mmCIF file of C-alpha atoms in Angstrom:
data_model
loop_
_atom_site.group_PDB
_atom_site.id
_atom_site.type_symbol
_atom_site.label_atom_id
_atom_site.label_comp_id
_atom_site.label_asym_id
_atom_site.label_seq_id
_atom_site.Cartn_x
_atom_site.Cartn_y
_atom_site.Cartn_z
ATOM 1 C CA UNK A 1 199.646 35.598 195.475
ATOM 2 C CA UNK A 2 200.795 38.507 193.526
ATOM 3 C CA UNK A 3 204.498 38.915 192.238
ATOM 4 C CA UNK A 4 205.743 42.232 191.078
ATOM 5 C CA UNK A 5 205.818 42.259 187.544
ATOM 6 C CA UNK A 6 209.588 44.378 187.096
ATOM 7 C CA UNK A 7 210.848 40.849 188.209
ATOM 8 C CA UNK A 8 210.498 39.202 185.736
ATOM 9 C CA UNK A 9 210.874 39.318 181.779
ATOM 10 C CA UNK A 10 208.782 37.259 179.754
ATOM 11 C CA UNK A 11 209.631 36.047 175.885
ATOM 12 C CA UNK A 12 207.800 33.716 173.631
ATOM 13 C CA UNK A 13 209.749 31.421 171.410
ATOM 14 C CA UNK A 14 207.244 29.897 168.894
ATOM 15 C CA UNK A 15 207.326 28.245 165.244
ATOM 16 C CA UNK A 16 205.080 28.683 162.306
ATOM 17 C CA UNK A 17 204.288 25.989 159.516
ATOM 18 C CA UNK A 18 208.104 25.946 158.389
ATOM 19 C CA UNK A 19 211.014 24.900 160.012
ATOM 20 C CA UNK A 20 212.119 28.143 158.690
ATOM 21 C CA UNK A 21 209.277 29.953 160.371
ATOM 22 C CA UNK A 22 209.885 31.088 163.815
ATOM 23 C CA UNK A 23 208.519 33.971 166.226
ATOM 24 C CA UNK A 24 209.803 35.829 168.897
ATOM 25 C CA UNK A 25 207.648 38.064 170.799
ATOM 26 C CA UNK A 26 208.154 39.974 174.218
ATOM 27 C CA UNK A 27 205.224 40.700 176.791
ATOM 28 C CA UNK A 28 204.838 43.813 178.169
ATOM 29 C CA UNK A 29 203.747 42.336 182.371
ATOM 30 C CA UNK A 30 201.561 44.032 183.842
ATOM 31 C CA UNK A 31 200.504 42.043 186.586
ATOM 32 C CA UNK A 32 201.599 38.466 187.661
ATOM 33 C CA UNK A 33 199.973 36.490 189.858
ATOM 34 C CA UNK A 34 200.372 32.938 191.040
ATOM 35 C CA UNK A 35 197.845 30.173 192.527
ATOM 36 C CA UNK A 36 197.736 26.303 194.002
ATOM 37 C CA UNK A 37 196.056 23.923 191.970
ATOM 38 C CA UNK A 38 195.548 20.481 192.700
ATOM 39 C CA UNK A 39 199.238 19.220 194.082
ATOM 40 C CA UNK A 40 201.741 19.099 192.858
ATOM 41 C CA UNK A 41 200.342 21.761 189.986
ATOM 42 C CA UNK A 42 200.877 25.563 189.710
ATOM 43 C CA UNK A 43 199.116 28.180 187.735
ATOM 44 C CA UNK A 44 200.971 31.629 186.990
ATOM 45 C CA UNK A 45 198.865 33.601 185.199
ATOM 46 C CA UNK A 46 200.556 36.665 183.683
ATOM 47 C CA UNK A 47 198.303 40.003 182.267
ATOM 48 C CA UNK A 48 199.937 42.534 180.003
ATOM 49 C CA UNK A 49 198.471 45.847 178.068
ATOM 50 C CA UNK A 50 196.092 48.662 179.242
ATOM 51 C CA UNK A 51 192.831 46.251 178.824
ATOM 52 C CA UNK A 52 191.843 43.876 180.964
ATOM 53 C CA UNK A 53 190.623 40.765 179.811
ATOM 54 C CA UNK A 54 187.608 39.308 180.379
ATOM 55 C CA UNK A 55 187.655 36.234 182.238
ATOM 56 C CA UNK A 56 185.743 34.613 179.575
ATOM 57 C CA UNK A 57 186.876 35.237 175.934
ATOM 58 C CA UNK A 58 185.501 37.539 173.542
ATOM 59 C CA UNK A 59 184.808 38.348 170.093
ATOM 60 C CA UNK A 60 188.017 37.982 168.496
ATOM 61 C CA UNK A 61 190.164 36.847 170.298
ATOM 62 C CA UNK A 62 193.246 34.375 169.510
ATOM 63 C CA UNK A 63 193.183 31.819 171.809
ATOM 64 C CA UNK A 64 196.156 29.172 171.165
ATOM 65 C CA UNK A 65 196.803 26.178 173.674
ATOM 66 C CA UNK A 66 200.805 24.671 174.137
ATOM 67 C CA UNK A 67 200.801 21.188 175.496
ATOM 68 C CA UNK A 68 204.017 19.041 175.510
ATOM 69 C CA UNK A 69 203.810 16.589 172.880
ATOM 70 C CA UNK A 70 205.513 13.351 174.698
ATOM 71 C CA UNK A 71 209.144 14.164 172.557
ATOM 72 C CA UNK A 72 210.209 16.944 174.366
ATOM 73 C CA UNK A 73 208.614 19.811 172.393
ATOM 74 C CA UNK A 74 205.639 21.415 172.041
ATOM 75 C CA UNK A 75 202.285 21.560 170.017
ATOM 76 C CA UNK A 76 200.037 24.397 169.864
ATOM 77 C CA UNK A 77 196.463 24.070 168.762
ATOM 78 C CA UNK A 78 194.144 27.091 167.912
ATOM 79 C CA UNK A 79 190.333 27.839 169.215
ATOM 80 C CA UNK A 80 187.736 28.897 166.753
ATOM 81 C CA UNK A 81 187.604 32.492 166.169
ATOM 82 C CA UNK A 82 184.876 33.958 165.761
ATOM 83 C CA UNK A 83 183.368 37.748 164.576
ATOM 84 C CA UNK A 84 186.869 38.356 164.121
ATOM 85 C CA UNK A 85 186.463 40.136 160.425
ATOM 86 C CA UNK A 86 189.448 39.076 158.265
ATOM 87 C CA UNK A 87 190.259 39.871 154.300
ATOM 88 C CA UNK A 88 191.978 38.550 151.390
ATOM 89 C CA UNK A 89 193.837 41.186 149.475
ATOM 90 C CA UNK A 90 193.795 40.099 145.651
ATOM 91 C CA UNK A 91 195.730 42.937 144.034
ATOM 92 C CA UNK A 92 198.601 40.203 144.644
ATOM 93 C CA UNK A 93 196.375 37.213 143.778
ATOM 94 C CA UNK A 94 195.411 38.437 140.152
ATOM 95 C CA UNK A 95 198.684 39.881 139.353
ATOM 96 C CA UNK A 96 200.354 36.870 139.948
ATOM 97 C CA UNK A 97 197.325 34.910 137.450
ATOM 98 C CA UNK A 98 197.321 37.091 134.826
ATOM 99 C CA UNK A 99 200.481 35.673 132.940
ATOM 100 C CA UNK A 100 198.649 32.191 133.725
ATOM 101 C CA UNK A 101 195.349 32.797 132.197
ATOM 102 C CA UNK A 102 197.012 34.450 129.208
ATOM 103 C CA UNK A 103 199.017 31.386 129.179
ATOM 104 C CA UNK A 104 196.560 29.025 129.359
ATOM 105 C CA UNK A 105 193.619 30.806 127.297
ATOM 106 C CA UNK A 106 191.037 31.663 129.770
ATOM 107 C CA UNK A 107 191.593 35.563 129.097
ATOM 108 C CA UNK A 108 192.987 37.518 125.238
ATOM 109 C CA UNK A 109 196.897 38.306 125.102
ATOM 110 C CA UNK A 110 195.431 41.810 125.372
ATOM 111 C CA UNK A 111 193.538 41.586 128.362
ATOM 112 C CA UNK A 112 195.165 43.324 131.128
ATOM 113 C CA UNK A 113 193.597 42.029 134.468
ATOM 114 C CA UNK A 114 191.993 38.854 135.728
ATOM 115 C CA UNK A 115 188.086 38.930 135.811
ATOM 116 C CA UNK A 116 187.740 36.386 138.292
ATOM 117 C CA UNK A 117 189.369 33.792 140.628
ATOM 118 C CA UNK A 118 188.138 30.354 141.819
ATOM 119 C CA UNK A 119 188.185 29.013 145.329
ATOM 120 C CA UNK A 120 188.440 25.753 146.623
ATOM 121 C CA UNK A 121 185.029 24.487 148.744
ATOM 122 C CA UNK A 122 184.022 21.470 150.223
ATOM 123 C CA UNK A 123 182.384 20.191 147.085
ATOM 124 C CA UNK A 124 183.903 21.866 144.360
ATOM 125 C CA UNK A 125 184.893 25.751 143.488
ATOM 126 C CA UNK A 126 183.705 28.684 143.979
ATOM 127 C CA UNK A 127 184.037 31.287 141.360
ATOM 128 C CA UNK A 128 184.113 35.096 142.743
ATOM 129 C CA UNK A 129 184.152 38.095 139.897
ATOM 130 C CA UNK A 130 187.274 40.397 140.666
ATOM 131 C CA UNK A 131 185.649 43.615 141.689
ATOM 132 C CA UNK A 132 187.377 46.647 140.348
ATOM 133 C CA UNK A 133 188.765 49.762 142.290
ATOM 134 C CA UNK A 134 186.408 51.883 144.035
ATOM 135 C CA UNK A 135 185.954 55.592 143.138
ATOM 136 C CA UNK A 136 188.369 57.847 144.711
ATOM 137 C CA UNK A 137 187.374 58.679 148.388
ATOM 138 C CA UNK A 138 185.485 55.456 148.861
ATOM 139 C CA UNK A 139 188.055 53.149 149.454
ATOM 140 C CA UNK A 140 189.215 51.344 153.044
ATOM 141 C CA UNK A 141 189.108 54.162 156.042
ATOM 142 C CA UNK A 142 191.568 53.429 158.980
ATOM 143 C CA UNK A 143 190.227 53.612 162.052
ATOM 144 C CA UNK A 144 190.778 56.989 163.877
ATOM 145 C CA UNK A 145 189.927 55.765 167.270
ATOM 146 C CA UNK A 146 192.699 55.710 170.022
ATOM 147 C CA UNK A 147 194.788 52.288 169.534
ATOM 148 C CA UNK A 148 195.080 51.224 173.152
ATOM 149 C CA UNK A 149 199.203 50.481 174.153
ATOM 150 C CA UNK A 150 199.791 47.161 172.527
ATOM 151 C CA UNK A 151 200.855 44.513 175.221
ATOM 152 C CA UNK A 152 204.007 43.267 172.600
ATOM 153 C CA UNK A 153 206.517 43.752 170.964
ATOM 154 C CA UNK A 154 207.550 40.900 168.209
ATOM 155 C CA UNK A 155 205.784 38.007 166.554
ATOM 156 C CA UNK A 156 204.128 35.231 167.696
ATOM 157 C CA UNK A 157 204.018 32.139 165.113
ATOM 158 C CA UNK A 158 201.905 29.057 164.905
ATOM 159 C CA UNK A 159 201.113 26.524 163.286
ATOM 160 C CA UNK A 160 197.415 24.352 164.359
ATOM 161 C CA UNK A 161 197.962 21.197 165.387
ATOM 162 C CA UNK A 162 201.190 20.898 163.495
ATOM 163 C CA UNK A 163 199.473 21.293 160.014
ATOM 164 C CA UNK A 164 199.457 23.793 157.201
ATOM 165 C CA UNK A 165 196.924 26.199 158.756
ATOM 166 C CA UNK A 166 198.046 28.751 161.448
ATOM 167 C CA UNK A 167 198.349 32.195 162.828
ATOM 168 C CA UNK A 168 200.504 34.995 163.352
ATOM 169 C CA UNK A 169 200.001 37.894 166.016
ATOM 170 C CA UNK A 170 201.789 41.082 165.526
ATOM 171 C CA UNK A 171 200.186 43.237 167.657
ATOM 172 C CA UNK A 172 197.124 42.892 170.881
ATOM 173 C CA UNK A 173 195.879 45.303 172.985
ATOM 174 C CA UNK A 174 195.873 42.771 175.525
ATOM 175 C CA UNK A 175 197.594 39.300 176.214
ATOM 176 C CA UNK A 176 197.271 37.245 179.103
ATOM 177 C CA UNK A 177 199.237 33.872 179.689
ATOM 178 C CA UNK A 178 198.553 30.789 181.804
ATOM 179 C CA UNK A 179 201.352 28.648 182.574
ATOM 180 C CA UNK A 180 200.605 25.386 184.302
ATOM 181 C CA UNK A 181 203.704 24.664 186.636
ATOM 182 C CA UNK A 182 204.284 21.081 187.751
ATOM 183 C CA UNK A 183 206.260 20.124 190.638
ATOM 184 C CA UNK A 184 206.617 16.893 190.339
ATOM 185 C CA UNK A 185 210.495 16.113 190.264
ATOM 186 C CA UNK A 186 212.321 19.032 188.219
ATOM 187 C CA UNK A 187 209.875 22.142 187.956
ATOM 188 C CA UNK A 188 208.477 22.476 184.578
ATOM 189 C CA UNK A 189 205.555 23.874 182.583
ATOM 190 C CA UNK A 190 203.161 21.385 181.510
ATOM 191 C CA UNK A 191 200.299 23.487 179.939
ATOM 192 C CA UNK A 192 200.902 27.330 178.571
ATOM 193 C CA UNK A 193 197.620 28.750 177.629
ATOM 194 C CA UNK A 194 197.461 32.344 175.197
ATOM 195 C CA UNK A 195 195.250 34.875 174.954
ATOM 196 C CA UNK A 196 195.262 37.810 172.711
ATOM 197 C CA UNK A 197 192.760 40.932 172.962
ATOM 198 C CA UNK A 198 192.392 43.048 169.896
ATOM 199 C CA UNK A 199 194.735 41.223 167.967
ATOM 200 C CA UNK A 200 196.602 42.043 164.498
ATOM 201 C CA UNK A 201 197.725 39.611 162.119
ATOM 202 C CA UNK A 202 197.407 37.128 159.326
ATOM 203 C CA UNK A 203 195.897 33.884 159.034
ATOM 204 C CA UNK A 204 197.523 31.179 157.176
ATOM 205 C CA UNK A 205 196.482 28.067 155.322
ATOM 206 C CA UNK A 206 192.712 29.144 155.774
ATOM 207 C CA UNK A 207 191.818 30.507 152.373
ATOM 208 C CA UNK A 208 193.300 28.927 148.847
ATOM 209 C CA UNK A 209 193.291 30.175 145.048
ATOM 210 C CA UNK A 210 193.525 28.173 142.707
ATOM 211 C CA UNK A 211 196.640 28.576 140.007
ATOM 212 C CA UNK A 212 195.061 26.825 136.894
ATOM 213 C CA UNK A 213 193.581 28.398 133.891
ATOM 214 C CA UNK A 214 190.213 27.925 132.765
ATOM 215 C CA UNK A 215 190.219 27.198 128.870
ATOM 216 C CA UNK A 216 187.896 26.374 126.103
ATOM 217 C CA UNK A 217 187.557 22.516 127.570
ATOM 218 C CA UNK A 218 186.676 22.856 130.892
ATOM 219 C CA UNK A 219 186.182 25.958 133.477
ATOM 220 C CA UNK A 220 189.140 23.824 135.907
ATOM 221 C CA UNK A 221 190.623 20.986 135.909
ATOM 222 C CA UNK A 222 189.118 18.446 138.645
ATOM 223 C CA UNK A 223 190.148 19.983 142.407
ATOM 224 C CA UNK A 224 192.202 17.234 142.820
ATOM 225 C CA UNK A 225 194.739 18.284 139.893
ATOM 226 C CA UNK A 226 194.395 21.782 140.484
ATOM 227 C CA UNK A 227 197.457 23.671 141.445
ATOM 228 C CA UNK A 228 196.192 25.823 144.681
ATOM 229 C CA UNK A 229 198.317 28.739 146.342
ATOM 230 C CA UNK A 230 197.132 30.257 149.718
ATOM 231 C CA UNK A 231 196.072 33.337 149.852
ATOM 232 C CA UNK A 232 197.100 36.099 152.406
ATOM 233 C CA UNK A 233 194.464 36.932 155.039
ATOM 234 C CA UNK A 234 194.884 39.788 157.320
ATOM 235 C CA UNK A 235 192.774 40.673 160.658
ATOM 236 C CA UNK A 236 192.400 43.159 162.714
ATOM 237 C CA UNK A 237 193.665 45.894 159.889
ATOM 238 C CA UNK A 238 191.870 47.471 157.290
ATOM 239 C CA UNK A 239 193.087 47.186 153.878
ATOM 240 C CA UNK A 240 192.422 48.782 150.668
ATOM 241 C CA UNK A 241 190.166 46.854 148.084
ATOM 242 C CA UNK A 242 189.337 44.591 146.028
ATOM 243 C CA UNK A 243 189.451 41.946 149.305
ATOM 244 C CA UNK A 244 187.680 39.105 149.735
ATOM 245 C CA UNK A 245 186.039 39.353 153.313
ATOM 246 C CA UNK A 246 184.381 37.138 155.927
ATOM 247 C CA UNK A 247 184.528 37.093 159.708
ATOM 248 C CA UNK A 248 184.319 33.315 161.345
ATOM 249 C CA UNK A 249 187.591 30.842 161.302
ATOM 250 C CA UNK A 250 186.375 27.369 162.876
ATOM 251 C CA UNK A 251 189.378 24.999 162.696
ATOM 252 C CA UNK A 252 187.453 21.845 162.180
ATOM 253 C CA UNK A 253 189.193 18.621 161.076
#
């Protein structure tokens, strides 16, 4: 059954890794709709922006599941995403290391940029040369195709699973929500499922740098000493280089 979407006015209330970390985010209905599952369950399932989704997910998309957690509150845990290309801006990354290499020795008092960084990986670090600024005219190019109507306004905010790694969407082309309704005593949603088409955002938690100098001694001190800081990642924009880039995020344990 179909309910007419100008009745309704729907707002999501989430929270990132932080306490002090929260999003707000209003979807733009489009269509609402409403069917029986197996009693005494509910699912409202409500569309917003100019695409439609698919009724399987695609490339790219942010898909992040709310169940109740047994206190009273909520947990949200993220899908793999994958070809969704994402980057790493360093312009921040070796501004910030530059006094900390000086400090430490890896690079001359004179030197005035960072020639590399060093990444975190399973079994050790990974050590990527900074590349420099591209020639004028050659650097990121926005895309000049029509942006379809974004289906919200706000941000949504999560962490994964309650842990340091999550997601933020501040803009989708398309959104659509499934809210599992039980009616078993007191109405109340027991499962919220989110979709986002064409999203734009950051990911958090997914890539680190590490904050200690190489020196004369050794290249890093062992991964477990090292001092890490994450990185910002950004999808579904196009920003200027030097970036680190990739385009799978698989949220294993």
């Amino acid at each position: 059954m179909r309910i007419d979407a100008s009745a309704i006015d729907v707002r999501v209330r989430t929270q990132g890794i932080s306490g002090d970390e929260r999003g707000l985010a209003t979807i733009f209905v489009k269509t609402v709709a409403w069917m029986r599952m197996a009693k005494p369950t509910v699912e409202l399932t409500i569309s917003a922006g100019v695409v439609a989704m698919k009724p399987q997910p695609s490339p790219g998309d942010v898909e992040i599941t709310f169940d109740k957690d047994g206190k009273g509150g909520w947990t949200a845990a993220l899908a793999d995403i994958t070809d969704c290309p994402f980057s790493a801006p360093l312009t921040p990354v070796v501004e910030r290391l530059l006094p900390i290499y000086q400090a430490g020795g890896g690079i001359g008092p004179e030197a005035d940029a960072v020639p590399y960084v060093f990444l975190p990986v399973q079994e050790g670090w990974l050590q990527i040369a900074v590349p420099g600024p591209l020639p004028d005219g050659q650097g990121a190019v926005a895309n000049n195709d029509e942006t379809p109507d974004s289906a919200m306004s706000g941000r949504i905010f999560v962490s994964h699973e309650g842990s340091n790694r999550g997601v933020v969407i501040d803009d989708a082309s398309a959104i659509e929500l499934k809210i599992d309704w039980s009616f078993a005593g007191k109405p109340t949603p027991s499962l919220i499922q989110l979709r986002a088409g064409t999203p734009k955002g950051q990911l958090l938690g997914m890539v680190y740098v590490s904050e200690s100098s190489p020196n004369a001694r050794e290249a890093l001190r062992r991964l477990a000493e090292g001092q890490l800081r994450p990185a910002i990642c950004l999808y579904g924009l196009a920003p200027s280089p030097p970036i680190l880039a990739s385009g799978d995020i698989r949220l294993e344990p």
